[in-house]
PDB file of C-alpha atoms and ligand atoms in Angstrom:
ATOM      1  CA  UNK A   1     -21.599  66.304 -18.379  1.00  0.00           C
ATOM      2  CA  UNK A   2     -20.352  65.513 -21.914  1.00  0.00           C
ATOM      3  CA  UNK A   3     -20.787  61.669 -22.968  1.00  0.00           C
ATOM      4  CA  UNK A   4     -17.292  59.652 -23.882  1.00  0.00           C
ATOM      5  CA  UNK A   5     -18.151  60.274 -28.057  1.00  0.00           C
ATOM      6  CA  UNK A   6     -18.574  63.661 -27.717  1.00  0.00           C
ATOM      7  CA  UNK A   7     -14.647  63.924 -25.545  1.00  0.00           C
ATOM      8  CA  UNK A   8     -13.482  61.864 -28.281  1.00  0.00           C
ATOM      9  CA  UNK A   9     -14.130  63.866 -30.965  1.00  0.00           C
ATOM     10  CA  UNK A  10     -13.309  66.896 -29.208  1.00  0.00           C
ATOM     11  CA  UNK A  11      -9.777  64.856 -28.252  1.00  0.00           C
ATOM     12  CA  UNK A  12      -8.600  64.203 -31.836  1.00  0.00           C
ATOM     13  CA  UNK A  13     -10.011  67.459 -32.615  1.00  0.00           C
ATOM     14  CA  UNK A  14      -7.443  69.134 -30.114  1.00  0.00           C
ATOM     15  CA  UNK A  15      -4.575  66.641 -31.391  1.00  0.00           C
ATOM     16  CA  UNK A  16      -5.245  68.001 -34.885  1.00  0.00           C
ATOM     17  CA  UNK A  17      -5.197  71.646 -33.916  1.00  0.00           C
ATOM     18  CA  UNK A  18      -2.057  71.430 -31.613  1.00  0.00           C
ATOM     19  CA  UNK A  19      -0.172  69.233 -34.932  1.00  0.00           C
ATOM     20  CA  UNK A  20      -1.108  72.580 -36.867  1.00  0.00           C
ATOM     21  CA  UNK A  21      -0.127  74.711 -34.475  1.00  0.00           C
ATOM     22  CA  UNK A  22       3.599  73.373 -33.649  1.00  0.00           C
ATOM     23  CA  UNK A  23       3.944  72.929 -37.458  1.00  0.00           C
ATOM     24  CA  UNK A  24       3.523  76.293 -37.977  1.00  0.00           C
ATOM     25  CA  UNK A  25       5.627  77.285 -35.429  1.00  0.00           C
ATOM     26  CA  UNK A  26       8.361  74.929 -36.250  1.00  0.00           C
ATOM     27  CA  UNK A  27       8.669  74.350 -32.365  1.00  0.00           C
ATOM     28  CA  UNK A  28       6.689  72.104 -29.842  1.00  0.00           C
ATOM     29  CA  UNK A  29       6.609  69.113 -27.244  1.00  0.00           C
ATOM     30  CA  UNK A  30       4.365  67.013 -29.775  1.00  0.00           C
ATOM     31  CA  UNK A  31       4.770  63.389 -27.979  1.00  0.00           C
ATOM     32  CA  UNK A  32       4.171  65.023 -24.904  1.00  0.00           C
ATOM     33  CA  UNK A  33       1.202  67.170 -26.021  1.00  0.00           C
ATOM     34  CA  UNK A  34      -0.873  64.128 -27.208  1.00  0.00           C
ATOM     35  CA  UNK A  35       0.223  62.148 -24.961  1.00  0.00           C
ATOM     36  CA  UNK A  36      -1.943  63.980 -22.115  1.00  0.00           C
ATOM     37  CA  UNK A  37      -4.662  65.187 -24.845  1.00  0.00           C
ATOM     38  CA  UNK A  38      -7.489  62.579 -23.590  1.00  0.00           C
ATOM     39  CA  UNK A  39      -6.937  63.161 -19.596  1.00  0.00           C
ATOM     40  CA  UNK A  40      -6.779  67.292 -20.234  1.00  0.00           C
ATOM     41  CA  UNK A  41     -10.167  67.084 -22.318  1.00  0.00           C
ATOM     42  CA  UNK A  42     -11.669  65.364 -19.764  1.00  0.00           C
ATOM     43  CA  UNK A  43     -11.065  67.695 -16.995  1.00  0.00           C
ATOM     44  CA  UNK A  44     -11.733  70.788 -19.335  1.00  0.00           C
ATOM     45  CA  UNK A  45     -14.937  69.383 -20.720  1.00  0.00           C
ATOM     46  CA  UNK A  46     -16.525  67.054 -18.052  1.00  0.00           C
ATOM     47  CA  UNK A  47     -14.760  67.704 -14.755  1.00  0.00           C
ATOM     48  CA  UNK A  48     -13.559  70.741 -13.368  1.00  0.00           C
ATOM     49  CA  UNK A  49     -16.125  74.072 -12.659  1.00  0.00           C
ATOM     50  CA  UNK A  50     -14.416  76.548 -14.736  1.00  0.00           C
ATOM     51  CA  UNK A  51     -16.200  79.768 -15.872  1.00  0.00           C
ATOM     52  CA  UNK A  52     -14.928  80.870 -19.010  1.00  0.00           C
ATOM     53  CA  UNK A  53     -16.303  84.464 -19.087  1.00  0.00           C
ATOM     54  CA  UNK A  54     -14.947  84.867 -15.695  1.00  0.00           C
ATOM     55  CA  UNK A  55     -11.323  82.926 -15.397  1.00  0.00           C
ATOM     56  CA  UNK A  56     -10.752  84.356 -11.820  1.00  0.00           C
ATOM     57  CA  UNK A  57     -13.857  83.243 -10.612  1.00  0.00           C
ATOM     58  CA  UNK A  58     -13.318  82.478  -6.557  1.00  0.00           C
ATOM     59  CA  UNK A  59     -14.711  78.842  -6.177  1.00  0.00           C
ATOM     60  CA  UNK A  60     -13.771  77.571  -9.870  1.00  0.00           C
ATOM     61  CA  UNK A  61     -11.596  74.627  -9.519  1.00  0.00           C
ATOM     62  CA  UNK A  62      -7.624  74.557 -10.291  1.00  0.00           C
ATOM     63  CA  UNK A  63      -5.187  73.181 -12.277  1.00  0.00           C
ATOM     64  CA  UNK A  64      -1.652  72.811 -13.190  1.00  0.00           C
ATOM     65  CA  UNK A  65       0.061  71.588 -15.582  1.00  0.00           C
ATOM     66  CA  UNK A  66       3.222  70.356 -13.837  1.00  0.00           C
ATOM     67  CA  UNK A  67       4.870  69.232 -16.992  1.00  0.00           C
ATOM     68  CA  UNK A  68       4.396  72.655 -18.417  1.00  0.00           C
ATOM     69  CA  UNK A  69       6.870  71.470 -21.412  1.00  0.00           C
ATOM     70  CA  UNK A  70       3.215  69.632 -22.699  1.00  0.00           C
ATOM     71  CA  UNK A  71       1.718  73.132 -23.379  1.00  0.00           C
ATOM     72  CA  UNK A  72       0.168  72.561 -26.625  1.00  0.00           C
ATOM     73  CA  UNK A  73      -2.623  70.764 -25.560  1.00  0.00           C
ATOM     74  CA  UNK A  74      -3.092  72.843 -23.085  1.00  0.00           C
ATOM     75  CA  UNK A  75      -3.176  76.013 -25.470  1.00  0.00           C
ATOM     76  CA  UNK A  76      -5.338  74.234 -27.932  1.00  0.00           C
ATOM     77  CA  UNK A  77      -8.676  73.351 -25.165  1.00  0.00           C
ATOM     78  CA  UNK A  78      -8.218  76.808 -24.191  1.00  0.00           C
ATOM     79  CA  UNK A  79      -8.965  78.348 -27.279  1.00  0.00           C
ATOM     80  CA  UNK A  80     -11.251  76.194 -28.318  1.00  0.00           C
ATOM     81  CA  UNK A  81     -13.265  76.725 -24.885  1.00  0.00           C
ATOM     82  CA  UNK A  82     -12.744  80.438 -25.802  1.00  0.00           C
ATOM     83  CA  UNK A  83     -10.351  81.241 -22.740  1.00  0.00           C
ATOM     84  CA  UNK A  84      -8.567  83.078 -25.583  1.00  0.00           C
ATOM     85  CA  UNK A  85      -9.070  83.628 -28.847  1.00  0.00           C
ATOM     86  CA  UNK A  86      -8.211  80.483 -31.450  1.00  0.00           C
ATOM     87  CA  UNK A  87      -6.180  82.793 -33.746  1.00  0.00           C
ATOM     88  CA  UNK A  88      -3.760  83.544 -31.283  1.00  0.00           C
ATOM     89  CA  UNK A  89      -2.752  79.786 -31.407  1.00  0.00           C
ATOM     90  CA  UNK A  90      -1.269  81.539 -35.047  1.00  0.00           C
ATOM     91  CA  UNK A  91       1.518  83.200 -32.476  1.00  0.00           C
ATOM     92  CA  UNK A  92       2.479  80.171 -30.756  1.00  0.00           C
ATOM     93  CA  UNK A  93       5.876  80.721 -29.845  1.00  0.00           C
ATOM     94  CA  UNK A  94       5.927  84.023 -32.221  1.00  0.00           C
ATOM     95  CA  UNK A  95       8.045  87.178 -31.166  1.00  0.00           C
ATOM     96  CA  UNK A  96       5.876  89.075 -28.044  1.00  0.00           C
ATOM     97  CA  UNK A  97       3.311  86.489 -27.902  1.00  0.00           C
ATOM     98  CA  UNK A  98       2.211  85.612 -24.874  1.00  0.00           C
ATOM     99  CA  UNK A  99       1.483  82.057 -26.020  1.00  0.00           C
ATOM    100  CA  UNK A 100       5.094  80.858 -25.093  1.00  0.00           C
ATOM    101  CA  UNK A 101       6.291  77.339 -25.055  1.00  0.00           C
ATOM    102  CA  UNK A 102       5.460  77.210 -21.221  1.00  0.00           C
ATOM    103  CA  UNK A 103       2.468  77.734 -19.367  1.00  0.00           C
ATOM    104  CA  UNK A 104       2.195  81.437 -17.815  1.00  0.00           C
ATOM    105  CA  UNK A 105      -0.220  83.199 -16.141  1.00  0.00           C
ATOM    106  CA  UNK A 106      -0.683  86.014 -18.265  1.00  0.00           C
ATOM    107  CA  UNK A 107      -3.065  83.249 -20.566  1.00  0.00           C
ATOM    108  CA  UNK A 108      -6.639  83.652 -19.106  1.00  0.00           C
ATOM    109  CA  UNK A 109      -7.080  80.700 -17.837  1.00  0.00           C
ATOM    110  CA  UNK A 110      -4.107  79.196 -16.403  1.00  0.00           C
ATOM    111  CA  UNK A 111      -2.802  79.733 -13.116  1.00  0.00           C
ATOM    112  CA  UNK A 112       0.595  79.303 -12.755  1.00  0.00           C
ATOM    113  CA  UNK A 113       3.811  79.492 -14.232  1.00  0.00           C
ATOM    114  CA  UNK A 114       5.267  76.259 -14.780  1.00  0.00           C
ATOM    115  CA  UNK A 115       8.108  74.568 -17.240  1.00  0.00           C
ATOM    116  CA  UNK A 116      11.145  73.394 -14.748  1.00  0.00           C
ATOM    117  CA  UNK A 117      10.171  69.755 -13.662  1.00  0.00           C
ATOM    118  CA  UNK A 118       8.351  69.285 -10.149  1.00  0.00           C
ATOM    119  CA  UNK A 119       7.205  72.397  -9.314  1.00  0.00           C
ATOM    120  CA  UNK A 120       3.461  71.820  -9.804  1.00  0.00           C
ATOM    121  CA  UNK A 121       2.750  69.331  -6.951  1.00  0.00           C
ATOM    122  CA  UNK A 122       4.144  71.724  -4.151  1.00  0.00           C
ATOM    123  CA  UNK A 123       2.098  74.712  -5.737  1.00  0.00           C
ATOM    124  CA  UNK A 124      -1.082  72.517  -5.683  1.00  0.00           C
ATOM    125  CA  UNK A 125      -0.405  71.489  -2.373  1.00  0.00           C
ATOM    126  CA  UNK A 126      -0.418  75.254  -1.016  1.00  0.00           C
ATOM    127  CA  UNK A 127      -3.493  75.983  -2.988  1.00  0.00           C
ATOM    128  CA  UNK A 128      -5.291  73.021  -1.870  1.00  0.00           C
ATOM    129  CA  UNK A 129      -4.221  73.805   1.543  1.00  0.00           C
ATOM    130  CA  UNK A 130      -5.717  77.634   1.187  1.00  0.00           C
ATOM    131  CA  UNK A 131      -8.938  76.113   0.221  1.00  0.00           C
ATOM    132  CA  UNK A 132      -8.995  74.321   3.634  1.00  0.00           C
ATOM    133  CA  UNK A 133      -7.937  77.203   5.473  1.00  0.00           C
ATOM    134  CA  UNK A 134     -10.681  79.654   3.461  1.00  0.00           C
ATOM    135  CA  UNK A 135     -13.438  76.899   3.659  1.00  0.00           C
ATOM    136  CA  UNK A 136     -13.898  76.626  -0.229  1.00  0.00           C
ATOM    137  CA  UNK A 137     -15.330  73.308  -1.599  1.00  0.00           C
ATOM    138  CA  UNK A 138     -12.656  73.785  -5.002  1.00  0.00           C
ATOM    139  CA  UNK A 139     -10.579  70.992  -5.843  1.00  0.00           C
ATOM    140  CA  UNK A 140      -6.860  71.041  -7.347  1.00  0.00           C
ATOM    141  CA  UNK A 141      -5.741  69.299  -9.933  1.00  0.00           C
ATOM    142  CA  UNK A 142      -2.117  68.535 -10.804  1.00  0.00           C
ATOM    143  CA  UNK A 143      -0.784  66.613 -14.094  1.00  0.00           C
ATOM    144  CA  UNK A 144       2.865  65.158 -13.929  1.00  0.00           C
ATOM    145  CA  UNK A 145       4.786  63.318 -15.970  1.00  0.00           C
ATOM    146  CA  UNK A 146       6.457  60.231 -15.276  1.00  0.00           C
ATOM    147  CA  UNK A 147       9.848  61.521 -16.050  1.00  0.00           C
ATOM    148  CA  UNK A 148       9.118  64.405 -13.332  1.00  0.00           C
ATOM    149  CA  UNK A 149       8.706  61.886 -10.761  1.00  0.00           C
ATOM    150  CA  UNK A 150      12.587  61.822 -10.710  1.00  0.00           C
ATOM    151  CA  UNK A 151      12.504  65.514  -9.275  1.00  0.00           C
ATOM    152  CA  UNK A 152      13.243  65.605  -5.043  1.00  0.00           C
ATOM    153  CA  UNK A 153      10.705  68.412  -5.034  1.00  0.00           C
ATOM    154  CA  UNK A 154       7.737  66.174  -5.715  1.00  0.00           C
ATOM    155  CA  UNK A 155       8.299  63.925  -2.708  1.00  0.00           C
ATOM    156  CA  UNK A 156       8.491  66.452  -0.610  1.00  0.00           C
ATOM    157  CA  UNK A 157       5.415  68.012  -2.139  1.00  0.00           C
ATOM    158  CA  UNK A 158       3.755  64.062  -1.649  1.00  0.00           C
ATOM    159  CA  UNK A 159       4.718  64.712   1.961  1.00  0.00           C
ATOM    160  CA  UNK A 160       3.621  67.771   2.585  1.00  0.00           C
ATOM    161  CA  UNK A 161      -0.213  66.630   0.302  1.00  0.00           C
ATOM    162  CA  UNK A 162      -0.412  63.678   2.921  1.00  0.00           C
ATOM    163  CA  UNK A 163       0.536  65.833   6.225  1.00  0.00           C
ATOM    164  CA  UNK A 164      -1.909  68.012   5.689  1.00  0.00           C
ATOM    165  CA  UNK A 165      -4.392  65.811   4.651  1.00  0.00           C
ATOM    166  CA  UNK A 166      -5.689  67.528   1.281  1.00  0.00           C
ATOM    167  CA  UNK A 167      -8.476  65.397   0.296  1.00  0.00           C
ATOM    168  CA  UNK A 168      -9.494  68.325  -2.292  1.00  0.00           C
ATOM    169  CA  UNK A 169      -5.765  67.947  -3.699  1.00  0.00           C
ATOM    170  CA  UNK A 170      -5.846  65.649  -7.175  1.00  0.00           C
ATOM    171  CA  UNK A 171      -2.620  64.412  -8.345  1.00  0.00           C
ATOM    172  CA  UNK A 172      -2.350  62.767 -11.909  1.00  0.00           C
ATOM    173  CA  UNK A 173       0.557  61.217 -13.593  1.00  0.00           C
ATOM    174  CA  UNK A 174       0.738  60.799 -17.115  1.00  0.00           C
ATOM    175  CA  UNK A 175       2.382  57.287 -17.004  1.00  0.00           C
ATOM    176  CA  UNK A 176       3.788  57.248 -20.823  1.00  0.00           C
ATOM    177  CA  UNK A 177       6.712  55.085 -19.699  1.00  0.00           C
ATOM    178  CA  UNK A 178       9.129  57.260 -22.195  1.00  0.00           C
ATOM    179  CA  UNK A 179      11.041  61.210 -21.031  1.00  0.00           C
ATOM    180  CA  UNK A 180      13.387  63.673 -23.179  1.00  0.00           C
ATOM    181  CA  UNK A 181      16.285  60.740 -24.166  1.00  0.00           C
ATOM    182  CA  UNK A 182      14.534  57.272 -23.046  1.00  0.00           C
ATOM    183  CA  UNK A 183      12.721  54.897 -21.453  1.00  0.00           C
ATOM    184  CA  UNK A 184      11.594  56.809 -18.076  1.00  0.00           C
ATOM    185  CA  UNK A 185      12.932  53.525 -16.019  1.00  0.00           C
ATOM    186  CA  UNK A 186      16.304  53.508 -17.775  1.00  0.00           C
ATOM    187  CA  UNK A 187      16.684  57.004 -17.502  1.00  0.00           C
ATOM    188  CA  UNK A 188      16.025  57.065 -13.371  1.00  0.00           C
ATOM    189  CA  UNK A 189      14.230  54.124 -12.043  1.00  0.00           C
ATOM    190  CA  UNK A 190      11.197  55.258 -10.666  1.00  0.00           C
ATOM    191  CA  UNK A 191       9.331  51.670  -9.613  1.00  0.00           C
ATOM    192  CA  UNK A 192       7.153  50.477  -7.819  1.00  0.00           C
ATOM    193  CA  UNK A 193       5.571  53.903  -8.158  1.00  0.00           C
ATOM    194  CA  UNK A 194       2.189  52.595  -6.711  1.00  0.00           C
ATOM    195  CA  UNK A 195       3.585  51.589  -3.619  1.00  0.00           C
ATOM    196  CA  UNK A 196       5.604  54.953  -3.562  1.00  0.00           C
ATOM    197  CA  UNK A 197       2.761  56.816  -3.620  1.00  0.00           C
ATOM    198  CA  UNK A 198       0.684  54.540  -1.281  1.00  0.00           C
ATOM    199  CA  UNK A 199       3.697  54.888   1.541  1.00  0.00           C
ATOM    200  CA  UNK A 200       3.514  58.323   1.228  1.00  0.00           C
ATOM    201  CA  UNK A 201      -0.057  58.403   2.380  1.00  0.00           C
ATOM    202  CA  UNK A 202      -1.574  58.885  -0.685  1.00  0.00           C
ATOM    203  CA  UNK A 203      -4.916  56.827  -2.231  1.00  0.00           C
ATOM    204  CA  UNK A 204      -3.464  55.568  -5.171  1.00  0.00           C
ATOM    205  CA  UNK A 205      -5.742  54.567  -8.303  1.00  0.00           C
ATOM    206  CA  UNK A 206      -4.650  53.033 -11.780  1.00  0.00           C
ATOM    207  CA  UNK A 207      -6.122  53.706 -14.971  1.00  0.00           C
ATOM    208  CA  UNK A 208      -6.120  53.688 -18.836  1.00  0.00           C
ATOM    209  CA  UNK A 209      -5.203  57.530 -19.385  1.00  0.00           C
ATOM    210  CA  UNK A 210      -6.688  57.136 -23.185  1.00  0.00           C
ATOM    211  CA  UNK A 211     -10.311  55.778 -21.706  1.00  0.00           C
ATOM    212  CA  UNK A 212     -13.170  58.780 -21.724  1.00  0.00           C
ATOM    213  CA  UNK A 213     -15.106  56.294 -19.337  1.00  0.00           C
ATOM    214  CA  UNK A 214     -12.985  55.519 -16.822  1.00  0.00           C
ATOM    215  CA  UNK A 215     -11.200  58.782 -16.558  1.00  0.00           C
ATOM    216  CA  UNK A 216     -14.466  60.162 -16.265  1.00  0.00           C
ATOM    217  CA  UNK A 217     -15.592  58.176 -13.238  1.00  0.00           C
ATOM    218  CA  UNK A 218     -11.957  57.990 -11.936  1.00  0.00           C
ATOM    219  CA  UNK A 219     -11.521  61.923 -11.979  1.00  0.00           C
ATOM    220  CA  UNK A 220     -15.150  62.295 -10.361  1.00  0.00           C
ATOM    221  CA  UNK A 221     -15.137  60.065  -7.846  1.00  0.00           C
ATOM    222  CA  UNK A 222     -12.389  62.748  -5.780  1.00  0.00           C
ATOM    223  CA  UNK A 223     -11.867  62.551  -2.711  1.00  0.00           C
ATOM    224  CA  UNK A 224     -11.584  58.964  -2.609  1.00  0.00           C
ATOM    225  CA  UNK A 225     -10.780  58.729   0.794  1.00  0.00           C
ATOM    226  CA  UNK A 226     -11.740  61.702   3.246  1.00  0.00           C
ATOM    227  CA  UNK A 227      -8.306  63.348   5.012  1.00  0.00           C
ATOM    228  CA  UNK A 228      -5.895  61.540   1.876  1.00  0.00           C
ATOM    229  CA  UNK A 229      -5.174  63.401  -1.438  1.00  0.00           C
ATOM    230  CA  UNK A 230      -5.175  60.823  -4.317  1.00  0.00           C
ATOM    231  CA  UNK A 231      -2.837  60.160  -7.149  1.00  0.00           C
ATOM    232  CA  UNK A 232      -4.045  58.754 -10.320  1.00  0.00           C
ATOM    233  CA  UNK A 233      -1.335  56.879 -12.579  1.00  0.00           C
ATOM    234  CA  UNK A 234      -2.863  57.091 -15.815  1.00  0.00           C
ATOM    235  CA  UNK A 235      -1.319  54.825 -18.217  1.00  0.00           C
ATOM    236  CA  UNK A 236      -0.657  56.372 -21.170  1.00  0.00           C
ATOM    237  CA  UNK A 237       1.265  56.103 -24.811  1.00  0.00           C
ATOM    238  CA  UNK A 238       3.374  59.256 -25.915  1.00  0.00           C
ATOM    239  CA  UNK A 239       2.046  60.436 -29.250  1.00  0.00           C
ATOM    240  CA  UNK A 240      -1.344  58.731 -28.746  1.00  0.00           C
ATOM    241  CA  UNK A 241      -3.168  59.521 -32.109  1.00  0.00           C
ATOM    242  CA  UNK A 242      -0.698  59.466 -34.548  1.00  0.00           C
ATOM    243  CA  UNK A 243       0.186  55.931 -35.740  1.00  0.00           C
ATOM    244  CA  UNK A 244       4.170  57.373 -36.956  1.00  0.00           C
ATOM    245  CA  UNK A 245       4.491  59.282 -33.782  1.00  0.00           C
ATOM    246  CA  UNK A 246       3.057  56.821 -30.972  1.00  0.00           C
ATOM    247  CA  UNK A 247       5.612  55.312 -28.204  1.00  0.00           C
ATOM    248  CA  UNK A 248       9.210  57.052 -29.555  1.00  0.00           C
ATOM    249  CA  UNK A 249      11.127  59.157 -27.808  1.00  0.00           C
ATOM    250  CA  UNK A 250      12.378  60.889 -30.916  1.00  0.00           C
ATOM    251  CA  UNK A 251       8.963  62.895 -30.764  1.00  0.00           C
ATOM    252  CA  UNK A 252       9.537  64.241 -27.779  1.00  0.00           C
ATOM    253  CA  UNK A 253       9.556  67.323 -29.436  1.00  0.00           C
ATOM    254  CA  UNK A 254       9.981  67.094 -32.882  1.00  0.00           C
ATOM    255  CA  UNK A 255       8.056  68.892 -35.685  1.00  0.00           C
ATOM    256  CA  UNK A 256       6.182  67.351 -38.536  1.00  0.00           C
ATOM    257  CA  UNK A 257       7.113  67.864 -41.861  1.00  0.00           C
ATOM    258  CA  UNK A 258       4.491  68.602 -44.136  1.00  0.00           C
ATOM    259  CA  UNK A 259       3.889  64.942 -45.281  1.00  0.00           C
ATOM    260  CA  UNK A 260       3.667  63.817 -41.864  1.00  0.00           C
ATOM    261  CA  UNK A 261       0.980  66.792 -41.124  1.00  0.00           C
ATOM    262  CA  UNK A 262      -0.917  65.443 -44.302  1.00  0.00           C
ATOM    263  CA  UNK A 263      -0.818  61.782 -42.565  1.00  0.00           C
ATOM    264  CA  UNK A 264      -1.738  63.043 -39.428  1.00  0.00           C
ATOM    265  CA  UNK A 265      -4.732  64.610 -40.922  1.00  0.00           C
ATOM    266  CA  UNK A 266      -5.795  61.999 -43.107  1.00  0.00           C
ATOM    267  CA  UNK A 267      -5.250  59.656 -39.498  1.00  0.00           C
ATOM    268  CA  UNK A 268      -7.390  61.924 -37.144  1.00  0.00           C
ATOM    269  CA  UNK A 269     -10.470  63.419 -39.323  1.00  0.00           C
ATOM    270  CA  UNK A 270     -12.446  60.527 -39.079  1.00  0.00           C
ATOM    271  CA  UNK A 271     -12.672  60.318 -35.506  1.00  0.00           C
ATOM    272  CA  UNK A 272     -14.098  63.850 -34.920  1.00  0.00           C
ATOM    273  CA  UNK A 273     -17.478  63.667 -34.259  1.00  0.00           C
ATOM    274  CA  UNK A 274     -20.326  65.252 -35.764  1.00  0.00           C
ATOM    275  CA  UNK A 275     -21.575  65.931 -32.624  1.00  0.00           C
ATOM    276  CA  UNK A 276     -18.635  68.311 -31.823  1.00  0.00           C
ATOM    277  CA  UNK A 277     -20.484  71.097 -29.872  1.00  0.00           C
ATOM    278  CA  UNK A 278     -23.437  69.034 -28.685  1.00  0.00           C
TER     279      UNK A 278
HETATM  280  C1  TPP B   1      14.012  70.726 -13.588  1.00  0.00           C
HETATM  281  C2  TPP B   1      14.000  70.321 -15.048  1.00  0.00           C
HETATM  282  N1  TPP B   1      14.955  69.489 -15.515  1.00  0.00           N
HETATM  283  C3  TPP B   1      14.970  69.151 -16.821  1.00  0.00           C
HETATM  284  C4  TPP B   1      14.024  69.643 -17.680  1.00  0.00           C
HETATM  285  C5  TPP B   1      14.096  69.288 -19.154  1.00  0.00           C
HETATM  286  N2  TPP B   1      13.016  68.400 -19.558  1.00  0.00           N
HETATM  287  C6  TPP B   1      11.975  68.882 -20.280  1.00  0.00           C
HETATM  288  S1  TPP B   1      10.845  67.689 -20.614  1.00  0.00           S
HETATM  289  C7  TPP B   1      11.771  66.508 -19.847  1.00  0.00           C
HETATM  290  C8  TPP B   1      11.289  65.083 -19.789  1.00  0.00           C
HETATM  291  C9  TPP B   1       9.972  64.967 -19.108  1.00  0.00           C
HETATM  292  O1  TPP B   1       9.521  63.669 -19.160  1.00  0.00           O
HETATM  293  P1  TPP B   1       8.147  63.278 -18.544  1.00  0.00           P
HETATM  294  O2  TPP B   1       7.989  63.927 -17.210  1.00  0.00           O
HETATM  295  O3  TPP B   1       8.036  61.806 -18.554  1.00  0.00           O
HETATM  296  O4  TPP B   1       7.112  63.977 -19.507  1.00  0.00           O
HETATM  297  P2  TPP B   1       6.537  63.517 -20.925  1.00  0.00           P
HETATM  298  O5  TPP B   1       6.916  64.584 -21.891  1.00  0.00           O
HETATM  299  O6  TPP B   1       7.121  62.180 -21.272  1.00  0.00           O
HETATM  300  O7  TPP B   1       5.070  63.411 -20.729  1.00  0.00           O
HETATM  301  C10 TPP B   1      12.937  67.050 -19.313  1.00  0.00           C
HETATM  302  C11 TPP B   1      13.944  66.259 -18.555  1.00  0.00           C
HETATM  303  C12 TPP B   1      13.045  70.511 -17.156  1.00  0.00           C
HETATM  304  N3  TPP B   1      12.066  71.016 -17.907  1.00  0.00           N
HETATM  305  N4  TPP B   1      13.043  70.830 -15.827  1.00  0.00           N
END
């Protein structure tokens, strides 16, 4: 279990490395990235059974990342948990790398290839429905954006979850309020999304997607409800972390220029811990 100063160190730790990484790549989803940074270190580092020397291992737990544009982050805790090596990050999005700008399974560690919106929910849905059929105790864990939730597939996917009564199925939405061009509700209207959810026979819990504490317990506490797979709306800000790059669309995914890298650093040193592999 690692204590809420420990994930935030390791969180601006992983913002800082993913900044570097897209910088030097000249290419990235950077609002995105560190927008999901605090709920993806929590799973990595407190939730999910994962074995790192062994990535296929049978009963570890799953998870996709639905809004496989956010990859960075993703990338980043991998490395750093030593899925793969950290200088590989050096070929994000480099000629034959295999660190593309979408997840894909050739990456230890992931399981799925993902990157066209609303896909992730109906693949978590068939794994969490294998682990029924093969009587595993594994969970699945999905991460959406808000922006996806304008995708048909993922209500038929929420259909599907609730039919078959996946209580090992985990849905999260990273509830940034902002997609590609906009604001997510002037874009496509997407409200009430609670009660969407809730109608669809989900258990439906809200939370602060940038609190260690309460994502903890929240992301622990699964199933719920026995027989109902449960969404989490995490409430989020896009480019949490970085003062210049919080709440605009316009970072979607822009780069930093050097200056801005400088600020960034100068913004998110302090907050990692000393305590970084305790
Ligand atoms: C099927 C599909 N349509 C369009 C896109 C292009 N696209 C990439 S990211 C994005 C916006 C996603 O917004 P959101 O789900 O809110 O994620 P955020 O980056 O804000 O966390 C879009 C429309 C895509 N990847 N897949």
């Amino acid at each position: 279990m690692a204590d809420v100063q420990f994930l935030a160190g390791k969180a601006a730790e992983i913002r800082l490395n993913l900044l570097k990484m897209i910088f030097k790549a000249k290419m990235g989803h950077t609002g995105s990235s560190l927008s999901d940074t605090d709920i993806l270190t929590t799973l990595y580092y407190d939730v999910m059974q994962l074995r790192v020397d062994e990535p296929d291992w049978e009963e570890r737990d799953r998870f996709i990342l639905s809004k496989g544009h956010a990859v960075e982050s993703y990338y980043c805790i991998l490395a750093d948990m030593g899925f793969i090596d950290k200088e590989e990050l050096n070929t994000f999005c480099q000629y034959q790398t295999r660190l593309i700008g979408h997840p894909n399974n050739k990456v230890p560690g992931i399981e799925m290839n993902t990157g066209a919106l609303g896909h992730g929910l109906s693949i978590a849905v068939g794994m969490a429905k294998a682990a029924k059929m093969d009587n595993k105790d594994y969970r699945v864990f999905v991460l959406m954006g808000d922006g996806e939730q304008a995708e048909g597939s993922v209500w038929e996917a929420a259909m599907a979850g609730a039919h078959f009564g996946l209580d090992n199925l985990i849905g999260i939405i990273d509830r940034n309020r902002l997609q590609i061009t906009g604001a997510t509700e002037e874009v496509m209207g997407i409200e009430p999304l609670v009660g969407k959810w809730r109608n669809f026979g989900w258990q439906v819990l809200e939370i602060d997607g940038h609190n260690y504490g309460e994502l903890k317990k929240c992301l622990s506490s699964t199933p719920v409800e026995e027989g109902k797979p449960t969404m989490i709306l995490a409430n989020t800000i896009k480019g949490k972390g970085v003062s210049f790059i919080e709440n605009k669309a316009g970072w979607h995914h822009r780069v930093p220029s050097a200056s801005e890298l400088n600020q960034a650093v100068e913004e998110l040193s302090p907050l990692i811990g000393v305590d970084i592999d305790g």
